């Protein structure tokens, strides 16, 4: 599974859920080697990747990355941490455990000399029993970033001092392999093309900057477990989810084979509507929320809340394929198939379920396979025509809060927690 796809889905989850978690880890249990390396990571780092083998950490970088150029020799099997900070540009820093033996120390110094000749900047920290540090080799392609590392180490500061980070790291337990993302840095971590055609990147970035929490990704039996660190405020979208009953997702039954991205949000009513009302109230957006519903009622002749009750919505979804987006609603009573026609309920879906379900054009709606499909005339007709060849995945159907699909990978929050896996059958 491509690492960038994993990061994308974790951040998509953060966009959709304000990066919540609901549970709290039971204290930091990271191995000593991992803690030593984390103490060299600057406190402003946006992403941290820990791997039990340096070679595995380096494999996550682009093949042309300078950090992959040196021959690391015996250090290839050592614990390593790669962090990224923004210093005019997103810059990686590699920290490798150089052990306690003289042979390891000599190997680290040899790698440092080679790295210097390749245009990398390096620092070697000898073992320090006073702070419980093994020997550590630090490499980065940026002189300015190495200066930041040196300053942090000299001052005894690190990512471990960043608010909430230890709670985020605690979710990894004693694992040596994990990744931690800072939500407020999401707009820096991925190129805009990763959000293009799915979410408006500026809107998503502005939203995430208001939620300075962490997402922890840990490999778990062929999958990746996702945990998130947040406060208990009701303004977190996921704190709203945590109190809701789980629902069923049937979106996988109608996804065309060329689906690029999809998100399913089961909607248990009336619990969801009451929880959502409390959420927008806590977010100081209740007046705006009600005003938007009133405006839509004035334009359509029906209040969206009444439409939701009459339709008995059970699931809402967003589907992206070929650069086109449609929104979908599954009523409790499946409607009969209907050809595309004018949508009398324009704007209802994002007003009721969030801006993640917004469309550039929702002027047309149709009914297919028990779902109401909304979008532009072309997008809706293309979606209906594509029902002849559906996506084959192990889509999670029962007991879900949210399901996200991206290029053959699924992220699901269900009764077992939040996990991510390759879904192609």
C-alpha angles and dihedrals in degrees: 000000000000112000093222090055089054091051092046093054093045090052092043086055088051092050092050099041105027084247102283133167114175097207131074127224120239103245133296112305100166115145117259093253091055093049091050092055094044088058088066093054114099116244092242095059113137098201135018126193120190122192130176089225123047090215090060092051092049091049088067091064125084112274091245095052113128091228089066093056103080123080101240094192113185090001091070088085095047128104111270140183125199117195131182125213129177112240102156085313136024105278129188125219121195120206117187127190107240094191127218104279123099089235091058091047091051091048091052092052090048091052089048092055091048092047092052090055090053094055097263124129119230144188127190120204116196120220113284116195091187092067095027094246128156117209109286132197117205123194131178137158090230125078090196091053092049088052088054090050092050091049093051093048092047091051093045092241128130146147086290087075094054112110112264096002097112089051089051093048090048089066088068090061111194093334117130091204118071143115128219124197128195109223095211088061096050094110089057097046100064133037116250091250089072090065097034111117092011110060132359100260096213093051092046093048093048090050094049093048088065092058110060099186137119139251118208120203117194128177109241124180097320093323135077121245116216120207127173134203120219144138127262097253115131088229088080108096093216094053083063090053095047092067095047128095114253118255139201125261120210097166091109088068094067105033112122117232091250094057110141100183135003138169127196123199114187108211116207106196138242090009094059095053094050092046092048091051090054090047095054090044091053089047090056090243101107095107090049090047094052093043091054091050090050091050092051090049091052091052099042104029092238132083111238090228090058090047090052092053094045092047091044091216114213101172138011125197146180120213126190123191131154091357091301124117130205130177120217135199126194113206122204090245109049110237120227115261110274133184121243113287139158112302109234092187102058114169094012098114100055091039091056102035108023142277091281085081095052119128130200087227127015097163095125134054135182138172125239133163093348095313134107109225120201131188142088117331091253095046093049094047092047090050093052092047090051092060088091091076115037132191116263111217140135090253113187107240107173134063101001136156096185138348124198125189125195126170097324096325126105130202114193134181107201140139091297093055132256116324139163129207146156105271107185111120 
